[in-house]
Amino acid sequence: MSQYRIFNSEDAIAYAREAAQLGPDMILQGAEIGDGNLNQVFRVCQLGEATGWIVKQALPYIRCIGESWPLTRDRARIEAEILLQHGQSCPEFTVAVLHQDASLSAMLLEDLSELQVWRQALLNGQHFADAPVQLGKYLAQVHFHSSDFCLDYQAQRAAQTQFANPKLMSISEAVYFVDPFCDHERNNVAPGIRNDAERLWADQPLKIRVAKLKHDFRCKGQALLHGDLHTGSVMVAAGKLKVIDAEFGGYGPMGFDVGVLIANLLLNLCSQPSSSAQRQRIKDVQAFWQSFNRQFLLLASQTADPALAEPSYIAAFLRQVWQDALGYAGCEMIRRTLGVAHVADIDNIADADQKIVSQRHALALGRTLIMHADQLNDAQLEKIALACRPQC
Amino acid sequence: MSQYRIFNSEDAIAYAREAAQLGPDMILQGAEIGDGNLNQVFRVCQLGEATGWIVKQALPYIRCIGESWPLTRDRARIEAEILLQHGQSCPEFTVAVLHQDASLSAMLLEDLSELQVWRQALLNGQHFADAPVQLGKYLAQVHFHSSDFCLDYQAQRAAQTQFANPKLMSISEAVYFVDPFCDHERNNVAPGIRNDAERLWADQPLKIRVAKLKHDFRCKGQALLHGDLHTGSVMVAAGKLKVIDAEFGGYGPMGFDVGVLIANLLLNLCSQPSSSAQRQRIKDVQAFWQSFNRQFLLLASQTADPALAEPSYIAAFLRQVWQDALGYAGCEMIRRTLGVAHVADIDNIADADQKIVSQRHALALGRTLIMHADQLNDAQLEKIALACRPQC
């Protein structure tokens, strides 16, 4: 079984049987359970069991669009390598890759069915108090271990080359920094916020800030990013957290991952009519950032190079990561409101006026984060986030 | 002729005959003429001619040290590819690669014997008024054509991978950012400035600035750098200029090339007892920077992405390149004074006191550039450069 074909359930079962060495006698059942935009995902279980293994397979095109948008299957190999690397840096919070097969564009993953997608938990109003802190630890670990604080020149250059992911990251470049800032055909702009979108497309100072963020996304190869760290890429349960879905990963600025996660918490904030729920999201952002900051400082202070281990150097470095993060958070908020891919937090709002308020809030807060990234600290975020909410 | 061996003159002639398709009847003579630290260089000419072809060959070790410091021969292939790439971007000012042979670690170059090395010209007190302007044009061309102003995401990532040069650039990292800022065994510190060196090694604020420059050298992959753009890598004649020796090239911050060139002009300034010669070097620096700035602005303003083409974005981008350049210039001045490789401008000074003054001048100016990179413009450079000269 080595020639690529698009898996059906039987293929997924056969691959899982071989990859997990389950033996010919075990009776297995499998079903496609994927809800993502890109790939097929199967759960394969022993008959009568609810939990088993996950088979993830890349198609030669983008699943939600179809064969008209071809996309390299090699993304499956790259994703598996990134997850394995992140798993070495932070096994506690990274989904385990049990097997990968580059020719089938498939991998076998641990089944996390006792966990739920964090975005869904937030939509349900469930609060996982540990998640922001755990995620901060995760990100500090995976960033630190792929950065110049940990790797020497040759090892880091080799990693930058090994994890080059030009096809997928060029999609990120387009959907984060190009499409949402012009009247692009890929955009998905609700009629009720068309005027807001047009004002934003004419906003030259904003676009110049975004140009700098785009430049850094491409040229600032600080760490091996997850590349798509929204609340849908995080699975949670009481005291447990696992990060999945790293196909957009590759070297880039640390602030990108930090900012995308912050933005998704703030998008949830924008979707909340209650100010207490809004405040909780701010607390989540602060807990995430402080956890990342604390953990990174701890790791970096053990760096062999005494200049890099100097607390004032690390502090200045982390200040810059925070500034970058606010800029990228702003881009994520805007692109999730005007671009091709929205978030359920806001799209699911039934009340039309309420939805427009949330979308305007997201645009205004996104713009503010980009324009004032160099002036805001995490304590000021609550005031700013609430002040950006438009009056109904 | 495809198996590697260390060339003697006969081998160099045979290689040149084959590579330049000279035919068996042409009578050729060849001699080793290299004065560099790393490679062998032969001039091969037709009998009775002074000019012919240059054969450059990498040894499996560093030539000036010997077999005890092995170094990948693959550097010859990388250098040839970089020169060819730069030659496409700026044929006027890049030495022409006529042929390359990766298995022999050799390349055939145009013979520039009618030109002289710019450092030697400066040592002789000869003034080539066009050189700074030409070099600014050269650098703007080669940087622009390998940057995000010109290449799309995938093309730039492919170039970053193609031109990865980890062995040589890790040497640069060590000799620029590590050795000179500690009491390293590779350093070459004259007894007369030992106290100055020790003060610098204890200078924590300076070392933190250098840590940031080191980080950016590794992580800020903006353009395909020359990587070693000192005045010994530039050949000049009336109205003519060619850049040679790109073995340390690879992706990095544009400010690195700009800064290394500025530093070498300022090191010459430090070697000059006469204030009029000092002022001329400042004028050279200003002419170089203004030429680079003007040419880059011109090229960048034609970028397809309207945000990148915005004059205020390009201006802010170039301000950052200048700031980076001053930092890297400072590192180059310090490492050429305390590190393993000095410059003839200062090392050749016969008078011992005068030499110490020049070395102290270089250290003080280097430190000032690093510490005040974000506050200095090119007009202020004269005042700062002269103020850093110690009293005899």
Short mmCIF file of N, CA and C in Angstrom, two decimals, chain A residues 147-149 151-154 156-158 160-161 164-167 169-170 173 177-178 204 207-209 211-212 214-223 250-252 254 305-308 310 312-313 316-317 320, chain B residues 147-149 151-154 156-158 160-161 164-167 169-170 173 177-178 204 207-209 211-212 214-223 250-252 254 305-308 310 312-313 316-317 320:
data_model
loop_
_atom_site.label_atom_id
_atom_site.label_comp_id
_atom_site.label_asym_id
_atom_site.label_seq_id
_atom_site.Cartn_x
_atom_site.Cartn_y
_atom_site.Cartn_z
N SER A 147 14.44 28.35 17.94
CA SER A 147 14.97 29.71 17.80
C SER A 147 16.48 29.75 17.98
N ASP A 148 17.04 30.94 17.77
CA ASP A 148 18.48 31.11 17.98
C ASP A 148 18.86 31.08 19.46
N PHE A 149 17.88 31.12 20.35
CA PHE A 149 18.20 30.94 21.77
C PHE A 149 18.64 29.50 22.04
N LEU A 151 19.26 26.95 19.12
CA LEU A 151 20.00 26.29 18.03
C LEU A 151 21.19 27.13 17.60
N ASP A 152 22.27 26.46 17.21
CA ASP A 152 23.38 27.22 16.64
C ASP A 152 23.07 27.56 15.18
N TYR A 153 23.93 28.37 14.57
CA TYR A 153 23.64 28.90 13.23
C TYR A 153 23.29 27.80 12.25
N GLN A 154 24.13 26.78 12.19
CA GLN A 154 23.92 25.75 11.16
C GLN A 154 22.65 24.94 11.41
N GLN A 156 19.96 25.95 12.96
CA GLN A 156 18.76 26.75 12.68
C GLN A 156 18.55 26.93 11.17
N ARG A 157 19.64 27.16 10.44
CA ARG A 157 19.52 27.28 8.98
C ARG A 157 19.00 25.98 8.37
N ALA A 158 19.50 24.86 8.87
CA ALA A 158 19.03 23.57 8.36
C ALA A 158 17.54 23.42 8.63
N GLN A 160 15.36 25.87 9.00
CA GLN A 160 14.64 26.81 8.13
C GLN A 160 14.45 26.21 6.74
N THR A 161 15.45 25.45 6.29
CA THR A 161 15.35 24.81 4.98
C THR A 161 14.44 23.59 5.05
N ALA A 164 10.75 24.54 5.18
CA ALA A 164 10.24 25.52 4.20
C ALA A 164 8.90 25.00 3.68
N ASN A 165 7.92 25.86 3.65
CA ASN A 165 6.55 25.45 3.32
C ASN A 165 5.95 26.51 2.39
N PRO A 166 6.61 26.68 1.22
CA PRO A 166 6.28 27.86 0.41
C PRO A 166 4.84 27.89 -0.10
N LYS A 167 4.30 26.72 -0.48
CA LYS A 167 2.95 26.73 -1.06
C LYS A 167 1.92 27.20 -0.03
N MET A 169 2.42 28.65 2.97
CA MET A 169 2.66 29.96 3.57
C MET A 169 2.41 31.10 2.58
N SER A 170 2.48 30.80 1.29
CA SER A 170 2.12 31.87 0.34
C SER A 170 0.60 32.08 0.33
N GLU A 173 0.15 34.32 3.26
CA GLU A 173 0.51 35.70 2.92
C GLU A 173 -0.64 36.40 2.19
N PHE A 177 -2.61 39.28 4.34
CA PHE A 177 -2.02 40.60 4.14
C PHE A 177 -2.41 41.26 2.83
N VAL A 178 -3.03 40.51 1.93
CA VAL A 178 -3.38 41.09 0.63
C VAL A 178 -4.91 41.21 0.49
N GLN A 204 -4.69 54.36 3.92
CA GLN A 204 -3.28 54.22 3.53
C GLN A 204 -2.35 53.98 4.73
N LYS A 207 -2.53 50.42 5.65
CA LYS A 207 -1.95 49.50 4.66
C LYS A 207 -0.42 49.51 4.72
N ILE A 208 0.14 50.64 5.11
CA ILE A 208 1.60 50.70 5.24
C ILE A 208 2.07 49.87 6.44
N ARG A 209 1.30 49.92 7.53
CA ARG A 209 1.62 49.07 8.68
C ARG A 209 1.51 47.58 8.29
N ALA A 211 1.90 46.33 5.33
CA ALA A 211 3.03 45.99 4.44
C ALA A 211 4.24 45.56 5.26
N LYS A 212 4.48 46.24 6.37
CA LYS A 212 5.61 45.88 7.25
C LYS A 212 5.38 44.49 7.87
N LYS A 214 3.60 42.09 6.61
CA LYS A 214 3.77 41.13 5.51
C LYS A 214 5.26 40.88 5.26
N HIS A 215 6.03 41.94 5.22
CA HIS A 215 7.49 41.80 5.04
C HIS A 215 8.07 40.90 6.13
N ASP A 216 7.71 41.16 7.37
CA ASP A 216 8.26 40.38 8.48
C ASP A 216 7.77 38.93 8.45
N PHE A 217 6.54 38.72 8.03
CA PHE A 217 6.03 37.35 7.93
C PHE A 217 6.92 36.53 7.01
N ARG A 218 7.42 37.16 5.97
CA ARG A 218 8.24 36.47 4.98
C ARG A 218 9.71 36.42 5.37
N CYS A 219 10.21 37.51 5.95
CA CYS A 219 11.67 37.67 6.12
C CYS A 219 12.16 37.44 7.55
N LYS A 220 11.26 37.38 8.53
CA LYS A 220 11.70 37.30 9.93
C LYS A 220 11.58 35.87 10.41
N GLY A 221 12.55 35.04 10.05
CA GLY A 221 12.47 33.60 10.31
C GLY A 221 12.97 33.24 11.70
N GLN A 222 12.20 33.62 12.73
CA GLN A 222 12.69 33.46 14.10
C GLN A 222 12.50 32.05 14.65
N ALA A 223 11.37 31.43 14.34
CA ALA A 223 11.04 30.16 15.00
C ALA A 223 10.13 29.34 14.09
N GLY A 250 5.89 26.71 9.51
CA GLY A 250 7.16 27.01 8.85
C GLY A 250 7.84 28.12 9.65
N TYR A 251 9.05 28.49 9.24
CA TYR A 251 9.74 29.55 9.97
C TYR A 251 9.11 30.91 9.70
N GLY A 252 8.99 31.70 10.75
CA GLY A 252 8.43 33.04 10.64
C GLY A 252 8.54 33.75 11.97
N MET A 254 7.74 34.96 15.61
CA MET A 254 7.00 34.38 16.74
C MET A 254 5.68 35.11 16.98
N ASP A 305 24.75 31.38 25.16
CA ASP A 305 25.32 32.68 24.81
C ASP A 305 24.95 33.70 25.89
N PRO A 306 25.96 34.22 26.63
CA PRO A 306 25.62 35.09 27.78
C PRO A 306 24.85 36.36 27.37
N ALA A 307 25.09 36.88 26.15
CA ALA A 307 24.36 38.09 25.74
C ALA A 307 22.88 37.78 25.54
N LEU A 308 22.58 36.63 24.94
CA LEU A 308 21.18 36.26 24.72
C LEU A 308 20.50 35.91 26.04
N GLU A 310 20.97 37.36 28.86
CA GLU A 310 20.82 38.59 29.67
C GLU A 310 19.34 38.97 29.79
N SER A 312 17.71 41.63 30.37
CA SER A 312 17.22 42.83 29.66
C SER A 312 17.15 42.60 28.15
N TYR A 313 18.01 41.74 27.62
CA TYR A 313 17.89 41.39 26.20
C TYR A 313 16.62 40.59 25.95
N ALA A 316 13.56 42.83 26.13
CA ALA A 316 13.39 43.66 24.93
C ALA A 316 12.92 42.81 23.76
N PHE A 317 13.47 41.62 23.66
CA PHE A 317 13.06 40.69 22.60
C PHE A 317 11.57 40.37 22.73
N GLN A 320 9.24 43.10 21.67
CA GLN A 320 9.08 43.15 20.22
C GLN A 320 8.12 42.05 19.73
N SER B 147 14.70 40.69 -3.10
CA SER B 147 13.86 41.04 -1.95
C SER B 147 12.39 40.82 -2.25
N ASP B 148 11.58 41.02 -1.22
CA ASP B 148 10.13 40.90 -1.40
C ASP B 148 9.55 42.03 -2.23
N PHE B 149 10.32 43.08 -2.51
CA PHE B 149 9.85 44.11 -3.43
C PHE B 149 9.77 43.57 -4.85
N LEU B 151 10.32 39.77 -5.64
CA LEU B 151 9.97 38.34 -5.77
C LEU B 151 8.68 38.04 -5.01
N ASP B 152 7.88 37.12 -5.55
CA ASP B 152 6.71 36.68 -4.80
C ASP B 152 7.16 35.68 -3.72
N TYR B 153 6.20 35.31 -2.87
CA TYR B 153 6.54 34.50 -1.70
C TYR B 153 7.33 33.25 -2.07
N GLN B 154 6.82 32.50 -3.04
CA GLN B 154 7.45 31.22 -3.36
C GLN B 154 8.83 31.40 -3.99
N GLN B 156 10.88 33.90 -3.49
CA GLN B 156 11.85 34.33 -2.49
C GLN B 156 12.23 33.19 -1.55
N ARG B 157 11.25 32.39 -1.13
CA ARG B 157 11.57 31.23 -0.28
C ARG B 157 12.50 30.26 -1.01
N ALA B 158 12.24 30.05 -2.30
CA ALA B 158 13.11 29.15 -3.07
C ALA B 158 14.53 29.70 -3.10
N GLN B 160 15.88 31.72 -0.85
CA GLN B 160 16.45 31.60 0.50
C GLN B 160 17.01 30.19 0.71
N THR B 161 16.33 29.19 0.14
CA THR B 161 16.80 27.81 0.27
C THR B 161 17.99 27.55 -0.66
N ALA B 164 21.22 29.09 0.66
CA ALA B 164 21.61 28.83 2.06
C ALA B 164 23.10 28.51 2.09
N ASN B 165 23.80 29.14 2.98
CA ASN B 165 25.27 29.03 3.01
C ASN B 165 25.70 28.88 4.47
N PRO B 166 25.22 27.81 5.12
CA PRO B 166 25.34 27.73 6.58
C PRO B 166 26.78 27.68 7.09
N LYS B 167 27.67 26.99 6.36
CA LYS B 167 29.04 26.85 6.88
C LYS B 167 29.74 28.21 6.92
N MET B 169 28.39 31.30 6.57
CA MET B 169 27.72 32.35 7.35
C MET B 169 27.81 32.08 8.85
N SER B 170 28.02 30.83 9.23
CA SER B 170 28.22 30.60 10.67
C SER B 170 29.60 31.09 11.09
N GLU B 173 28.99 34.74 11.60
CA GLU B 173 28.33 34.98 12.89
C GLU B 173 29.36 34.98 14.03
N PHE B 177 30.12 38.63 15.70
CA PHE B 177 29.23 38.90 16.84
C PHE B 177 29.63 38.18 18.12
N VAL B 178 30.56 37.25 18.03
CA VAL B 178 30.94 36.51 19.23
C VAL B 178 32.37 36.86 19.63
N GLN B 204 28.11 45.68 29.06
CA GLN B 204 26.87 44.93 28.91
C GLN B 204 25.87 45.59 27.96
N LYS B 207 26.85 44.79 24.49
CA LYS B 207 26.69 43.38 24.11
C LYS B 207 25.22 43.02 23.86
N ILE B 208 24.33 43.72 24.53
CA ILE B 208 22.90 43.47 24.29
C ILE B 208 22.49 43.99 22.91
N ARG B 209 23.04 45.13 22.52
CA ARG B 209 22.79 45.64 21.16
C ARG B 209 23.35 44.66 20.13
N ALA B 211 23.78 41.49 20.49
CA ALA B 211 22.94 40.28 20.47
C ALA B 211 21.77 40.46 19.50
N LYS B 212 21.19 41.64 19.49
CA LYS B 212 20.08 41.91 18.55
C LYS B 212 20.58 41.87 17.10
N LYS B 214 23.10 40.20 15.97
CA LYS B 214 23.36 38.78 15.69
C LYS B 214 22.06 38.05 15.37
N HIS B 215 21.06 38.29 16.17
CA HIS B 215 19.74 37.69 15.91
C HIS B 215 19.25 38.05 14.51
N ASP B 216 19.33 39.33 14.17
CA ASP B 216 18.84 39.77 12.85
C ASP B 216 19.68 39.20 11.72
N PHE B 217 20.99 39.07 11.94
CA PHE B 217 21.86 38.50 10.90
C PHE B 217 21.38 37.10 10.52
N ARG B 218 20.88 36.39 11.52
CA ARG B 218 20.45 35.02 11.29
C ARG B 218 19.00 34.93 10.83
N CYS B 219 18.15 35.79 11.37
CA CYS B 219 16.70 35.62 11.20
C CYS B 219 16.06 36.59 10.21
N LYS B 220 16.78 37.63 9.80
CA LYS B 220 16.16 38.67 8.97
C LYS B 220 16.59 38.45 7.52
N GLY B 221 15.94 37.52 6.85
CA GLY B 221 16.36 37.12 5.50
C GLY B 221 15.77 37.99 4.42
N GLN B 222 16.24 39.23 4.33
CA GLN B 222 15.61 40.20 3.44
C GLN B 222 16.07 40.08 2.00
N ALA B 223 17.36 39.84 1.81
CA ALA B 223 17.91 39.91 0.45
C ALA B 223 19.14 39.02 0.35
N GLY B 250 24.59 35.05 1.07
CA GLY B 250 23.40 34.30 1.48
C GLY B 250 22.33 35.29 1.91
N TYR B 251 21.15 34.79 2.23
CA TYR B 251 20.10 35.70 2.67
C TYR B 251 20.38 36.26 4.06
N GLY B 252 20.11 37.54 4.23
CA GLY B 252 20.32 38.22 5.51
C GLY B 252 19.80 39.63 5.42
N MET B 254 19.67 43.49 4.74
CA MET B 254 20.35 44.38 3.79
C MET B 254 21.38 45.27 4.49
N ASP B 305 2.93 45.43 -5.76
CA ASP B 305 2.10 45.58 -4.57
C ASP B 305 2.02 47.07 -4.21
N PRO B 306 0.82 47.67 -4.27
CA PRO B 306 0.72 49.12 -4.05
C PRO B 306 1.17 49.56 -2.65
N ALA B 307 1.00 48.71 -1.64
CA ALA B 307 1.44 49.10 -0.29
C ALA B 307 2.96 49.18 -0.22
N LEU B 308 3.64 48.21 -0.85
CA LEU B 308 5.12 48.24 -0.85
C LEU B 308 5.66 49.38 -1.70
N GLU B 310 4.37 52.32 -1.95
CA GLU B 310 4.05 53.60 -1.30
C GLU B 310 5.34 54.28 -0.82
N SER B 312 6.09 56.41 1.42
CA SER B 312 6.35 56.49 2.86
C SER B 312 6.72 55.12 3.44
N TYR B 313 6.21 54.04 2.83
CA TYR B 313 6.63 52.71 3.28
C TYR B 313 8.10 52.47 2.93
N ALA B 316 10.37 54.46 5.21
CA ALA B 316 10.50 53.87 6.55
C ALA B 316 11.37 52.61 6.49
N PHE B 317 11.18 51.84 5.43
CA PHE B 317 11.98 50.63 5.24
C PHE B 317 13.47 50.99 5.14
N GLN B 320 15.12 51.94 8.35
CA GLN B 320 15.48 50.77 9.16
C GLN B 320 16.75 50.11 8.62
#
